[in-house]
Tab-separated table of N, CA, C and O in Angstrom:
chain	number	residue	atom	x	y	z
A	1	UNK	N	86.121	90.585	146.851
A	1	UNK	CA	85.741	91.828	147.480
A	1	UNK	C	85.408	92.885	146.428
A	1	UNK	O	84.372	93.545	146.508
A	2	UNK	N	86.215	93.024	145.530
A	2	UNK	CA	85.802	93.912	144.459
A	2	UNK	C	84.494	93.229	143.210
A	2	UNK	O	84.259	93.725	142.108
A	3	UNK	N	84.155	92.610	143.513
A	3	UNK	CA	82.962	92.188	142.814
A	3	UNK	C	81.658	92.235	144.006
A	3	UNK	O	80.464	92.376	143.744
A	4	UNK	N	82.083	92.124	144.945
A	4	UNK	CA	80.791	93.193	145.799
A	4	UNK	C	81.187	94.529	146.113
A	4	UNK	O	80.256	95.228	146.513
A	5	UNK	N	82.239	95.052	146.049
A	5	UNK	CA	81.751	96.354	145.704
A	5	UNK	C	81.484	97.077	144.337
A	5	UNK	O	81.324	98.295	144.268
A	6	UNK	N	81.453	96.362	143.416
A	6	UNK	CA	80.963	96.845	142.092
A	6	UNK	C	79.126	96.258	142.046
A	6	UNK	O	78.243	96.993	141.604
A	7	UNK	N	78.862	94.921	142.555
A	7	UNK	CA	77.851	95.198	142.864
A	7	UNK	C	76.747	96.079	143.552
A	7	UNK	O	75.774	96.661	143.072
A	8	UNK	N	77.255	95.976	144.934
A	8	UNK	CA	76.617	97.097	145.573
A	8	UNK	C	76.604	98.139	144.921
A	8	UNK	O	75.513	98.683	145.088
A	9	UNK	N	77.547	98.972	143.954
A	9	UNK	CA	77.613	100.270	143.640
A	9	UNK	C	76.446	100.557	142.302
A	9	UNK	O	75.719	101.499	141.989
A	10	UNK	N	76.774	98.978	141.654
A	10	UNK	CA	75.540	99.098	140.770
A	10	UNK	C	74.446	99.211	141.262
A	10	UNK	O	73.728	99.972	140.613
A	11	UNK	N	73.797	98.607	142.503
A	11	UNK	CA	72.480	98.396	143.004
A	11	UNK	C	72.052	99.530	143.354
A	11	UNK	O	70.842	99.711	143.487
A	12	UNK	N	73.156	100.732	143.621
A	12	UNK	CA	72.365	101.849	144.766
A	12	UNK	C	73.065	103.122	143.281
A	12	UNK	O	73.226	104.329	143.464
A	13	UNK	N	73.329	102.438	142.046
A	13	UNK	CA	73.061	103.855	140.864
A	13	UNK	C	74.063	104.349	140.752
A	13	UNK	O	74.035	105.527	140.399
A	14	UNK	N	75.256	103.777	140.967
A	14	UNK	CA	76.431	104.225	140.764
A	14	UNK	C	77.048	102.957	139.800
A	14	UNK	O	77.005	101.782	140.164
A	15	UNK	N	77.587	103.381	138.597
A	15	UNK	CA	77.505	102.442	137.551
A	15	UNK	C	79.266	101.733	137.980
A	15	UNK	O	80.207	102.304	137.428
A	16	UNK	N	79.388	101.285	138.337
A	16	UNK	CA	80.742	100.700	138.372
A	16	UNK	C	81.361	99.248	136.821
A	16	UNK	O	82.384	98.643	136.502
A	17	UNK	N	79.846	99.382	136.340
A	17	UNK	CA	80.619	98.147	135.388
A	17	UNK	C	79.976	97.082	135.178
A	17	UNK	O	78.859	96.897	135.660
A	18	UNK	N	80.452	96.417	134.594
A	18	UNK	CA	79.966	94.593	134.864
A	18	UNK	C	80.957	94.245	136.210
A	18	UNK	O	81.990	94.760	136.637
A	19	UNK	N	80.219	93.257	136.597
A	19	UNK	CA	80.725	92.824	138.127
A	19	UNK	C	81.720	91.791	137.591
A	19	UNK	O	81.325	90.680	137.240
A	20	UNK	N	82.944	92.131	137.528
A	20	UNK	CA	84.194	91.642	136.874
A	20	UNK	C	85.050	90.873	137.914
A	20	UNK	O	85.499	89.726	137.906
A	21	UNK	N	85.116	91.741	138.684
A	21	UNK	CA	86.242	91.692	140.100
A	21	UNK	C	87.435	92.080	139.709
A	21	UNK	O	88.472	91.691	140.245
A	22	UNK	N	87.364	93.091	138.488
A	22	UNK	CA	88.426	93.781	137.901
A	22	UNK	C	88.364	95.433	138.610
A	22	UNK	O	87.254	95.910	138.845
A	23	UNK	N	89.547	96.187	138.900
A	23	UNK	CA	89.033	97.326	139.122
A	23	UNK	C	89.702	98.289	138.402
A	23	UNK	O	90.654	99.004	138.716
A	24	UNK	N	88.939	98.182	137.197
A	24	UNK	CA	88.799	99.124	136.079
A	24	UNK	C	88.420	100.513	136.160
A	24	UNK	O	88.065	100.813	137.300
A	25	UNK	N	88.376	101.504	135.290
A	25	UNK	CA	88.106	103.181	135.696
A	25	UNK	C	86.873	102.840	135.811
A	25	UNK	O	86.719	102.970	137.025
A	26	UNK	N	85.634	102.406	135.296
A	26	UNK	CA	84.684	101.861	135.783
A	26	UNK	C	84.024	102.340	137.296
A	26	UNK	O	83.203	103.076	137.842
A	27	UNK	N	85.254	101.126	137.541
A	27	UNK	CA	85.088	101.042	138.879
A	27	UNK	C	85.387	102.432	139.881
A	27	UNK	O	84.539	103.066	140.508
A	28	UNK	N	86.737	102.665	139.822
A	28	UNK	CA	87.521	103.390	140.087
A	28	UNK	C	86.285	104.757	140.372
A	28	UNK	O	86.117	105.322	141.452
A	29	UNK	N	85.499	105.063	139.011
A	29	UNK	CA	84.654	106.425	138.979
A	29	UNK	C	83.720	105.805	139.694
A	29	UNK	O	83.210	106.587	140.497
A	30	UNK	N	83.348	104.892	139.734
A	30	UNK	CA	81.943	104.869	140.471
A	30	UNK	C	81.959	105.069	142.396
A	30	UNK	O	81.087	105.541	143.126
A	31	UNK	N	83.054	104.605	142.671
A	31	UNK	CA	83.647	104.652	144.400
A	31	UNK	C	83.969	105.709	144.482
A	31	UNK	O	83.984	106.079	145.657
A	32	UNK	N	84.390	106.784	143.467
A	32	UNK	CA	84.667	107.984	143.754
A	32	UNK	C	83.603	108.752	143.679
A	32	UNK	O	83.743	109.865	144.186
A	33	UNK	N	82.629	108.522	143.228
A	33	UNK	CA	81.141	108.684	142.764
A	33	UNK	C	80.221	108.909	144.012
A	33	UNK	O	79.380	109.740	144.356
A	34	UNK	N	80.816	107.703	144.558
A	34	UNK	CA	79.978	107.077	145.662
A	34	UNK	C	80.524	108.049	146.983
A	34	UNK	O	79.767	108.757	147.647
A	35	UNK	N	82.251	107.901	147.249
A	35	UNK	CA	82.593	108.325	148.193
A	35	UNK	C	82.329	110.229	148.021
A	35	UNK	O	82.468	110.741	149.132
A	36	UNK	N	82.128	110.879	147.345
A	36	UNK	CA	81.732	112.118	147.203
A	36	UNK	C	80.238	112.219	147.793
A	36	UNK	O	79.886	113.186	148.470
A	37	UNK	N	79.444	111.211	147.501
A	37	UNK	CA	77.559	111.232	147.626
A	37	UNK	C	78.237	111.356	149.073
A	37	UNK	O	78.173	112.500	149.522
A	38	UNK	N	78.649	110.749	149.604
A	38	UNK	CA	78.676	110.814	150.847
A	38	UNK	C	79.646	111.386	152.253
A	38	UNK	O	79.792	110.998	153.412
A	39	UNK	N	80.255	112.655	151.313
A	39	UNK	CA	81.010	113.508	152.030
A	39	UNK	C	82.140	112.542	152.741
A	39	UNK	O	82.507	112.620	153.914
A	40	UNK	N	82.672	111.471	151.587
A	40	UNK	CA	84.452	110.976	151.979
A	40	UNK	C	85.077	111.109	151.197
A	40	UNK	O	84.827	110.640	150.087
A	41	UNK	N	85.835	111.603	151.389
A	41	UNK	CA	86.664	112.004	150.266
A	41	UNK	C	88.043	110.827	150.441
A	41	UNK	O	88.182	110.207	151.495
A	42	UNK	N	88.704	110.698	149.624
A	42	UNK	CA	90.096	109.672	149.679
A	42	UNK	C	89.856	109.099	148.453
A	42	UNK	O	89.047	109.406	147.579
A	43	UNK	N	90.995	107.878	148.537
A	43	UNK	CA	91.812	107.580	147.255
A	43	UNK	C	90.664	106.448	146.761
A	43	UNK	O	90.596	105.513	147.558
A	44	UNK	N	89.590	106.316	145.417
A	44	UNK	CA	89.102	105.409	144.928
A	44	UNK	C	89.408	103.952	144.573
A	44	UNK	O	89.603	103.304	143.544
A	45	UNK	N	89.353	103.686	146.152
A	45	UNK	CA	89.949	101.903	146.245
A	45	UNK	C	89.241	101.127	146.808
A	45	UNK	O	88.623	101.583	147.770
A	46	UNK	N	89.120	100.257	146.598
A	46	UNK	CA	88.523	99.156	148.178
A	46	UNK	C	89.105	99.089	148.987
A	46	UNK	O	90.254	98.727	148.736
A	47	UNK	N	88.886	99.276	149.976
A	47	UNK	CA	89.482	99.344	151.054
A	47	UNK	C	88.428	98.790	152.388
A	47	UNK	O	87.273	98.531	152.048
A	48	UNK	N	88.700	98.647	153.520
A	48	UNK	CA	87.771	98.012	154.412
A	48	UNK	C	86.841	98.874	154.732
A	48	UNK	O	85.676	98.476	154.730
A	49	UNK	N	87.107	100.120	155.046
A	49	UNK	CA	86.150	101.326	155.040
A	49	UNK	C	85.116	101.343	153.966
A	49	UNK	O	83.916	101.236	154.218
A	50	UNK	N	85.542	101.464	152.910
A	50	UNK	CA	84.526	101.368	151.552
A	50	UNK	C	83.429	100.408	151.834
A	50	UNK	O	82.242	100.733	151.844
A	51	UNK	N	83.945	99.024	152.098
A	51	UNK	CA	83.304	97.981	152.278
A	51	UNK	C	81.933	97.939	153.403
A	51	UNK	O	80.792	97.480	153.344
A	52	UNK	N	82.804	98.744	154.518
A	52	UNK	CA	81.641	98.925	156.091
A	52	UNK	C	80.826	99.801	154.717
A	52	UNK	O	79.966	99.260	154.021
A	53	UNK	N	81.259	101.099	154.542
A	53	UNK	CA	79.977	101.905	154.471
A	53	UNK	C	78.960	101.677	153.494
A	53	UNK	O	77.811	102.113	153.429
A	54	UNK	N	79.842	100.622	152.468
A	54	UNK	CA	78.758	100.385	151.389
A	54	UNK	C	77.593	99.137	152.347
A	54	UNK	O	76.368	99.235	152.285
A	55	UNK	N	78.287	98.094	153.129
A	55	UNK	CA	76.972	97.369	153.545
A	55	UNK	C	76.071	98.074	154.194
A	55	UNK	O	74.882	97.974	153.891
A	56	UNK	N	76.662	99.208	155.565
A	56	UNK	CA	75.968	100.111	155.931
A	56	UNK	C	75.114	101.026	154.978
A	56	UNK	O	74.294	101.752	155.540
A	57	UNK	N	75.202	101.083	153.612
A	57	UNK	CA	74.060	102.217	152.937
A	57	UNK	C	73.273	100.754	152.610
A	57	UNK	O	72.118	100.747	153.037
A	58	UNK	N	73.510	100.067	152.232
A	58	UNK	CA	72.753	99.104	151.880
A	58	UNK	C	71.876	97.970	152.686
A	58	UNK	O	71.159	97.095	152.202
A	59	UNK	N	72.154	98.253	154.054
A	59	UNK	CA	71.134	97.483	155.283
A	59	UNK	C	70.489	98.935	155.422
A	59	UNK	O	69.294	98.670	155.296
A	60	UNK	N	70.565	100.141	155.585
A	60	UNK	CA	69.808	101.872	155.243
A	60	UNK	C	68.464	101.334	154.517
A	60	UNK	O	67.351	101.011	154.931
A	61	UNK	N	69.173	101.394	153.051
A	61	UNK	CA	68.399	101.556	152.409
A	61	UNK	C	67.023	100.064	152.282
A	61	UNK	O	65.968	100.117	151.650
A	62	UNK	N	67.524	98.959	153.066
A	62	UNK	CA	66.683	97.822	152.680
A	62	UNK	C	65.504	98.071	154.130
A	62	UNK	O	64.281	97.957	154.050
A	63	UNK	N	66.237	98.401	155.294
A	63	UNK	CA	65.272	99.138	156.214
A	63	UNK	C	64.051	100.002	156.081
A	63	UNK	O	62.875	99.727	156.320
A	64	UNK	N	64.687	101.280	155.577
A	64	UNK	CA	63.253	101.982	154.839
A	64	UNK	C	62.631	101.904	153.832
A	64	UNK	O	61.600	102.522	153.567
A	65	UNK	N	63.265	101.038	153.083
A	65	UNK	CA	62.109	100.134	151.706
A	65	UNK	C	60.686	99.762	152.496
A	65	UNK	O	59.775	99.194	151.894
């Protein structure tokens, strides 16, 4: 799980790292990165929420491509 969300975060410009499946500050800054772009605020984790909204920006963004 944490190696797709370090992917995804890389894909949409939020640098999370090499896709490790480690969750390094890396990581850590980039979900917090992410969860700010998008007015959520909370604790920089994976969590199942993280997970919905990152596939949700990422079926978004492959739509209006």
């Amino acid at each position: 799980t944490v190696m797709y969300v370090q992917h995804s975060l890389n894909q949409m410009g939020f640098n999370a790292g090499t896709v490790d499946g480690l969750m390094g500050p890396r990581t850590r800054g980039a979900i917090g990165a992410y969860l700010s772009s998008v007015d959520a605020g909370g604790d920089p984790a994976v969590t199942p929420d993280l997970v919905q909204r990152l596939y949700e920006s990422q079926q978004a963004a492959a739509t209006s491509a």
